[in-house]
Amino acid sequence: MEDIDYVIVIRHLLPENIWKLQKWLGVGQEKKLSKAVEVVDQIIEKFILMKREELSKGAKSKQQEDGFDLLTLCIVNNGERTTGLKFDNKFLRDTIFSFLFAGCDTVNSCLTWFIWLVFTYPGVEKNIREQLKTIIPMEEAEKWKLFTAEDLKNMIYLHAALCETMRLYPPVPFQHKRPQKHDILPSGHHVHPKMRVMFNLYAMGRMEFIWGKEASEFKPERWISECGTIKHEASYKFLTFGAGPRKCIGIETSFTQLKVMAAVIIHNYEIKMDGSCSLFILKGPLAFRGRSFSCKYILFSCIVVPAFARFATSFPSL
């Protein structure tokens, strides 16, 4: 997947006719991309066949025990009757590939920044811990615990903290679009099909005329309404997941993964930076930091177990 990510970025930097020529000739980075996609496709197809065989044998008891995964859900709920789409192996392969490609490094990057921000702002950590206590039975409060999506569905403050993380540090800091025809933007700028219109999500998240005077501050409260529910911002204002008909299809899946992982870490561990974290931010279109930072995990238990972990973002080496 790293090879695929890298070549996709290179495509945005090279002139279109250059990378298309490389693709046609099967050389350079395009050759690397083709091989990487072929390997990933083979792995996914293997799992699809295994899952179909498992379901054909009627392994219902195991499904009921473990719950349905995404692949099982797609196979069982064939959408041909409702959408006209036949969920054949190619459709399933492309769907799983989309989730892997779009939701792996982006989730990792968001969780990395979330951990750094939460433990930089002790008040936010305290609020999340307090809210977690409200969903944990008294007798389990001091025990190791794994959470489910159902457990965390009403964790408003945790959801808000994740939104605020992605506002300040979007997993994809900038994007661009190409107009299909000549048009005039509300700002008065003329655009045409040969022009790329780039928008900087990292900069937008810090613009005061969009987010107010405290735009550069980490404040999960900005996402909570007066009645205590999540405040839904316009997708063209909070562009992390895109907007319009091509908006990310995995929004709920991403939030579920992030909330479960964040809740497990915050409830079960006390995390302290070990002092060697080297964070640096460039005042430009992108925010960068060292590939990883070290932190000390202290398990909440009668026995203190130290461990060290390294969290890496999806940014390439600098």
CSV table of C-alpha atoms in Angstrom, one decimal:
chain,number,residue,atom,x,y,z
A,1,MET,CA,0.0,0.0,0.0
A,2,GLU,CA,2.9,2.4,0.7
A,3,ASP,CA,4.1,1.9,-2.9
A,4,ILE,CA,0.6,2.7,-4.2
A,5,ASP,CA,0.4,5.8,-2.0
A,6,TYR,CA,3.8,7.1,-3.2
A,7,VAL,CA,3.1,6.7,-6.9
A,8,ILE,CA,-0.3,8.3,-6.6
A,9,VAL,CA,1.4,11.4,-5.1
A,10,ILE,CA,4.0,11.4,-7.9
A,11,ARG,CA,1.2,11.4,-10.4
A,12,HIS,CA,0.1,14.8,-9.0
A,13,LEU,CA,3.6,16.2,-9.4
A,14,LEU,CA,4.5,15.0,-12.9
A,15,PRO,CA,3.0,16.3,-16.1
A,16,GLU,CA,0.0,14.1,-17.0
A,17,ASN,CA,1.5,13.1,-20.4
A,18,ILE,CA,4.7,11.9,-18.7
A,19,TRP,CA,3.1,9.5,-16.2
A,20,LYS,CA,0.6,8.3,-18.9
A,21,LEU,CA,3.5,7.5,-21.2
A,22,GLN,CA,5.2,5.6,-18.4
A,23,LYS,CA,2.0,3.7,-17.8
A,24,TRP,CA,1.7,2.8,-21.5
A,25,LEU,CA,5.3,1.7,-21.7
A,26,GLY,CA,5.2,-0.1,-18.3
A,27,VAL,CA,8.3,1.6,-16.9
A,28,GLY,CA,9.3,3.7,-14.0
A,29,GLN,CA,7.0,4.4,-11.1
A,30,GLU,CA,4.0,3.2,-13.1
A,31,LYS,CA,5.5,-0.2,-13.3
A,32,LYS,CA,5.9,-0.3,-9.6
A,33,LEU,CA,2.3,0.8,-9.2
A,34,SER,CA,1.0,-1.9,-11.5
A,35,LYS,CA,2.9,-4.6,-9.6
A,36,ALA,CA,1.7,-3.3,-6.2
A,37,VAL,CA,-1.9,-3.2,-7.3
A,38,GLU,CA,-1.6,-6.7,-8.7
A,39,VAL,CA,-0.3,-8.0,-5.4
A,40,VAL,CA,-3.0,-6.3,-3.3
A,41,ASP,CA,-5.7,-7.6,-5.7
A,42,GLN,CA,-4.5,-11.1,-5.4
A,43,ILE,CA,-4.5,-10.9,-1.6
A,44,ILE,CA,-8.1,-9.5,-1.5
A,45,GLU,CA,-9.4,-12.0,-4.0
A,46,LYS,CA,-7.9,-14.8,-1.8
A,47,PHE,CA,-9.9,-13.5,1.2
A,48,ILE,CA,-13.1,-13.1,-0.9
A,49,LEU,CA,-12.9,-16.8,-2.0
A,50,MET,CA,-12.2,-17.9,1.6
A,51,LYS,CA,-15.2,-15.9,2.9
A,52,ARG,CA,-17.5,-17.2,0.3
A,53,GLU,CA,-16.5,-20.8,1.1
A,54,GLU,CA,-16.9,-20.1,4.8
A,55,LEU,CA,-20.4,-18.7,4.2
A,56,SER,CA,-21.4,-21.5,1.9
A,57,LYS,CA,-20.7,-24.0,4.7
A,58,GLY,CA,-23.2,-22.1,6.9
A,59,ALA,CA,-20.8,-20.9,9.6
A,60,LYS,CA,-23.6,-18.9,11.2
A,61,SER,CA,-22.7,-19.6,14.8
A,62,LYS,CA,-19.3,-18.0,14.3
A,63,GLN,CA,-20.8,-15.0,12.6
A,64,GLN,CA,-23.2,-14.5,15.4
A,65,GLU,CA,-20.4,-14.7,17.9
A,66,ASP,CA,-17.9,-12.4,16.2
A,67,GLY,CA,-20.3,-10.1,14.4
A,68,PHE,CA,-20.3,-9.3,10.7
A,69,ASP,CA,-17.3,-7.8,9.0
A,70,LEU,CA,-17.5,-5.6,5.9
A,71,LEU,CA,-16.9,-8.4,3.4
A,72,THR,CA,-19.5,-10.6,5.0
A,73,LEU,CA,-22.0,-7.8,4.9
A,74,CYS,CA,-21.5,-7.2,1.2
A,75,ILE,CA,-21.7,-10.8,0.3
A,76,VAL,CA,-24.8,-11.5,2.4
A,77,ASN,CA,-26.7,-8.3,1.4
A,78,ASN,CA,-26.3,-8.6,-2.3
A,79,GLY,CA,-27.5,-5.2,-3.6
A,80,GLU,CA,-28.7,-6.4,-7.1
A,81,ARG,CA,-32.4,-6.2,-6.1
A,82,THR,CA,-32.1,-2.7,-4.6
A,83,THR,CA,-29.4,-1.0,-6.5
A,84,GLY,CA,-29.1,-3.0,-9.7
A,85,LEU,CA,-25.4,-3.7,-8.9
A,86,LYS,CA,-24.2,-7.3,-8.8
A,87,PHE,CA,-21.8,-7.9,-5.9
A,88,ASP,CA,-19.5,-10.2,-7.9
A,89,ASN,CA,-15.9,-10.8,-6.9
A,90,LYS,CA,-14.6,-7.9,-8.9
A,91,PHE,CA,-17.1,-5.5,-7.2
A,92,LEU,CA,-16.1,-6.8,-3.8
A,93,ARG,CA,-12.4,-6.6,-4.6
A,94,ASP,CA,-12.7,-3.0,-5.7
A,95,THR,CA,-14.8,-2.1,-2.7
A,96,ILE,CA,-12.4,-3.6,-0.2
A,97,PHE,CA,-9.5,-2.0,-2.0
A,98,SER,CA,-11.1,1.4,-1.7
A,99,PHE,CA,-11.5,1.0,2.1
A,100,LEU,CA,-7.9,-0.2,2.5
A,101,PHE,CA,-6.4,2.5,0.3
A,102,ALA,CA,-8.5,5.4,1.7
A,103,GLY,CA,-8.9,4.3,5.3
A,104,CYS,CA,-5.6,2.9,6.5
A,105,ASP,CA,-3.0,5.6,6.6
A,106,THR,CA,-5.6,8.3,7.1
A,107,VAL,CA,-6.9,6.7,10.3
A,108,ASN,CA,-3.3,6.1,11.5
A,109,SER,CA,-2.4,9.7,10.9
A,110,CYS,CA,-5.6,11.0,12.7
A,111,LEU,CA,-5.0,8.8,15.7
A,112,THR,CA,-1.4,9.9,15.9
A,113,TRP,CA,-2.3,13.6,16.0
A,114,PHE,CA,-5.2,12.9,18.4
A,115,ILE,CA,-2.9,11.2,20.9
A,116,TRP,CA,-0.5,14.1,20.8
A,117,LEU,CA,-3.2,16.7,21.1
A,118,VAL,CA,-5.2,15.0,23.9
A,119,PHE,CA,-2.1,14.5,26.1
A,120,THR,CA,-0.9,18.0,25.4
A,121,TYR,CA,-4.2,19.3,26.7
A,122,PRO,CA,-4.9,17.5,30.0
A,123,GLY,CA,-8.3,19.1,30.3
A,124,VAL,CA,-9.4,17.3,27.2
A,125,GLU,CA,-8.0,14.0,28.4
A,126,LYS,CA,-9.9,14.4,31.7
A,127,ASN,CA,-13.2,15.1,30.0
A,128,ILE,CA,-12.9,12.0,27.9
A,129,ARG,CA,-12.1,9.9,30.9
A,130,GLU,CA,-15.0,11.3,32.8
A,131,GLN,CA,-17.4,10.5,29.9
A,132,LEU,CA,-16.0,7.0,29.6
A,133,LYS,CA,-16.8,6.4,33.3
A,134,THR,CA,-20.5,7.0,32.6
A,135,ILE,CA,-20.7,4.0,30.2
A,136,ILE,CA,-18.6,1.6,32.3
A,137,PRO,CA,-20.2,-0.4,35.1
A,138,MET,CA,-18.8,0.4,38.6
A,139,GLU,CA,-17.4,-3.1,39.1
A,140,GLU,CA,-15.4,-2.8,35.8
A,141,ALA,CA,-14.1,0.7,36.2
A,142,GLU,CA,-10.6,-0.4,37.3
A,143,LYS,CA,-10.3,-3.3,34.9
A,144,TRP,CA,-8.9,-3.6,31.4
A,145,LYS,CA,-11.6,-3.1,28.9
A,146,LEU,CA,-12.2,-3.2,25.2
A,147,PHE,CA,-15.1,-1.1,23.8
A,148,THR,CA,-17.5,-1.7,21.0
A,149,ALA,CA,-19.1,0.7,18.6
A,150,GLU,CA,-22.4,0.3,20.5
A,151,ASP,CA,-20.7,1.3,23.8
A,152,LEU,CA,-19.4,4.5,22.3
A,153,LYS,CA,-22.3,5.7,20.2
A,154,ASN,CA,-23.2,8.5,22.8
A,155,MET,CA,-19.6,9.6,23.4
A,156,ILE,CA,-20.2,13.1,22.3
A,157,TYR,CA,-17.0,14.7,23.7
A,158,LEU,CA,-14.8,12.0,22.2
A,159,HIS,CA,-16.4,12.5,18.8
A,160,ALA,CA,-15.9,16.2,19.1
A,161,ALA,CA,-12.2,15.8,20.0
A,162,LEU,CA,-11.7,13.6,16.9
A,163,CYS,CA,-13.4,16.2,14.7
A,164,GLU,CA,-11.3,18.9,16.1
A,165,THR,CA,-8.1,16.9,15.5
A,166,MET,CA,-9.0,16.5,11.8
A,167,ARG,CA,-9.9,20.2,11.5
A,168,LEU,CA,-6.4,21.2,12.7
A,169,TYR,CA,-4.5,18.2,11.2
A,170,PRO,CA,-6.4,16.8,8.3
A,171,PRO,CA,-5.0,13.4,7.1
A,172,VAL,CA,-5.0,14.8,3.6
A,173,PRO,CA,-3.8,18.4,4.0
A,174,PHE,CA,-4.6,19.6,0.5
A,175,GLN,CA,-6.6,18.5,-2.5
A,176,HIS,CA,-7.3,19.7,-6.0
A,177,LYS,CA,-10.0,19.5,-8.5
A,178,ARG,CA,-10.2,20.1,-12.3
A,179,PRO,CA,-13.3,21.9,-13.7
A,180,GLN,CA,-15.2,20.0,-16.5
A,181,LYS,CA,-16.0,23.2,-18.3
A,182,HIS,CA,-15.2,26.9,-18.1
A,183,ASP,CA,-16.8,28.5,-15.0
A,184,ILE,CA,-16.6,31.5,-12.7
A,185,LEU,CA,-16.2,31.0,-9.0
A,186,PRO,CA,-18.1,33.1,-6.4
A,187,SER,CA,-14.8,34.9,-5.8
A,188,GLY,CA,-14.8,36.1,-9.5
A,189,HIS,CA,-11.9,33.8,-10.6
A,190,HIS,CA,-12.3,32.2,-14.0
A,191,VAL,CA,-11.5,28.5,-14.2
A,192,HIS,CA,-11.2,26.2,-17.2
A,193,PRO,CA,-10.7,22.4,-17.8
A,194,LYS,CA,-7.0,22.7,-18.1
A,195,MET,CA,-6.6,24.3,-14.8
A,196,ARG,CA,-6.2,22.6,-11.4
A,197,VAL,CA,-8.0,24.3,-8.5
A,198,MET,CA,-6.1,23.5,-5.3
A,199,PHE,CA,-7.6,24.0,-1.8
A,200,ASN,CA,-5.5,23.7,1.4
A,201,LEU,CA,-7.4,22.0,4.2
A,202,TYR,CA,-4.6,22.6,6.7
A,203,ALA,CA,-4.8,26.4,6.1
A,204,MET,CA,-8.6,26.4,6.0
A,205,GLY,CA,-8.7,24.8,9.5
A,206,ARG,CA,-6.8,27.8,10.8
A,207,MET,CA,-8.7,30.6,9.1
A,208,GLU,CA,-10.4,32.9,11.5
A,209,PHE,CA,-13.1,34.0,9.0
A,210,ILE,CA,-14.1,30.4,8.8
A,211,TRP,CA,-13.7,29.1,12.4
A,212,GLY,CA,-13.6,32.3,14.5
A,213,LYS,CA,-10.9,34.1,16.5
A,214,GLU,CA,-9.7,30.9,18.2
A,215,ALA,CA,-9.3,28.9,15.0
A,216,SER,CA,-5.8,27.8,15.8
A,217,GLU,CA,-6.8,26.5,19.3
A,218,PHE,CA,-7.6,22.9,20.0
A,219,LYS,CA,-11.2,23.2,21.4
A,220,PRO,CA,-13.5,20.1,21.1
A,221,GLU,CA,-16.2,22.2,22.6
A,222,ARG,CA,-16.7,24.1,19.3
A,223,TRP,CA,-18.3,20.8,17.9
A,224,ILE,CA,-20.9,20.5,20.7
A,225,SER,CA,-24.2,22.4,20.5
A,226,GLU,CA,-26.0,24.1,23.4
A,227,CYS,CA,-28.2,21.1,23.8
A,228,GLY,CA,-25.2,18.8,24.1
A,229,THR,CA,-25.3,17.1,20.7
A,230,ILE,CA,-22.7,17.1,18.0
A,231,LYS,CA,-22.8,20.3,15.9
A,232,HIS,CA,-22.8,19.3,12.3
A,233,GLU,CA,-20.8,21.7,10.2
A,234,ALA,CA,-21.3,22.1,6.4
A,235,SER,CA,-19.2,19.7,4.5
A,236,TYR,CA,-17.7,22.5,2.3
A,237,LYS,CA,-16.5,24.1,5.6
A,238,PHE,CA,-15.1,20.9,7.1
A,239,LEU,CA,-13.7,19.3,4.0
A,240,THR,CA,-11.8,16.4,5.7
A,241,PHE,CA,-14.1,13.8,4.2
A,242,GLY,CA,-14.9,15.8,1.0
A,243,ALA,CA,-18.2,17.1,-0.1
A,244,GLY,CA,-20.9,16.5,-2.7
A,245,PRO,CA,-21.7,13.2,-4.5
A,246,ARG,CA,-18.0,12.1,-4.2
A,247,LYS,CA,-17.9,12.5,-0.5
A,248,CYS,CA,-16.1,9.7,1.4
A,249,ILE,CA,-18.2,6.6,1.7
A,250,GLY,CA,-16.4,5.5,4.9
A,251,ILE,CA,-17.1,8.3,7.3
A,252,GLU,CA,-19.0,6.2,9.8
A,253,THR,CA,-16.5,3.4,9.5
A,254,SER,CA,-13.6,5.8,10.1
A,255,PHE,CA,-15.2,7.4,13.2
A,256,THR,CA,-16.1,3.9,14.6
A,257,GLN,CA,-12.5,2.8,14.3
A,258,LEU,CA,-11.1,6.0,15.7
A,259,LYS,CA,-13.5,6.1,18.7
A,260,VAL,CA,-12.9,2.4,19.6
A,261,MET,CA,-9.1,2.7,19.4
A,262,ALA,CA,-9.0,6.1,21.2
A,263,ALA,CA,-11.3,4.9,24.0
A,264,VAL,CA,-9.2,1.7,24.6
A,265,ILE,CA,-6.0,3.7,24.8
A,266,ILE,CA,-7.3,6.5,27.1
A,267,HIS,CA,-9.2,4.2,29.5
A,268,ASN,CA,-6.5,1.5,29.9
A,269,TYR,CA,-3.4,3.6,29.8
A,270,GLU,CA,-1.8,6.8,31.1
A,271,ILE,CA,0.4,8.1,28.3
A,272,LYS,CA,3.3,10.5,28.9
A,273,MET,CA,5.7,11.8,26.4
A,274,ASP,CA,9.2,10.7,27.1
A,275,GLY,CA,10.8,14.1,26.2
A,276,SER,CA,12.3,13.0,22.9
A,277,CYS,CA,9.4,14.1,20.7
A,278,SER,CA,10.6,16.4,18.0
A,279,LEU,CA,7.7,18.3,16.6
A,280,PHE,CA,8.2,21.0,14.0
A,281,ILE,CA,5.6,22.8,11.9
A,282,LEU,CA,6.3,24.6,8.7
A,283,LYS,CA,4.3,27.7,8.1
A,284,GLY,CA,3.3,26.7,4.6
A,285,PRO,CA,0.8,24.5,2.9
A,286,LEU,CA,1.7,21.5,4.9
A,287,ALA,CA,2.3,20.6,8.6
A,288,PHE,CA,5.1,18.2,9.2
A,289,ARG,CA,6.6,16.6,12.2
A,290,GLY,CA,9.2,13.8,12.7
A,291,ARG,CA,8.0,10.4,11.4
A,292,SER,CA,7.3,9.2,14.9
A,293,PHE,CA,7.4,10.2,18.5
A,294,SER,CA,8.0,8.1,21.6
A,295,CYS,CA,5.7,7.9,24.5
A,296,LYS,CA,5.5,5.9,27.7
A,297,TYR,CA,2.4,3.7,28.2
A,298,ILE,CA,1.5,3.1,31.9
A,299,LEU,CA,-1.1,0.4,32.3
A,300,PHE,CA,-3.8,1.2,34.8
A,301,SER,CA,-3.6,-1.8,37.1
A,302,CYS,CA,-2.3,-3.0,40.4
A,303,ILE,CA,1.0,-3.7,38.6
A,304,VAL,CA,2.5,-0.9,36.6
A,305,VAL,CA,3.7,-2.2,33.3
A,306,PRO,CA,5.9,0.3,31.3
A,307,ALA,CA,6.0,-0.1,27.6
A,308,PHE,CA,7.2,2.1,24.7
A,309,ALA,CA,5.4,2.6,21.4
A,310,ARG,CA,6.1,4.5,18.3
A,311,PHE,CA,3.3,6.1,16.3
A,312,ALA,CA,4.0,6.9,12.7
A,313,THR,CA,2.0,9.2,10.5
A,314,SER,CA,1.3,8.6,6.9
A,315,PHE,CA,3.7,11.3,5.8
A,316,PRO,CA,6.8,10.1,3.8
A,317,SER,CA,10.3,10.6,5.2
A,318,LEU,CA,11.6,14.1,5.0
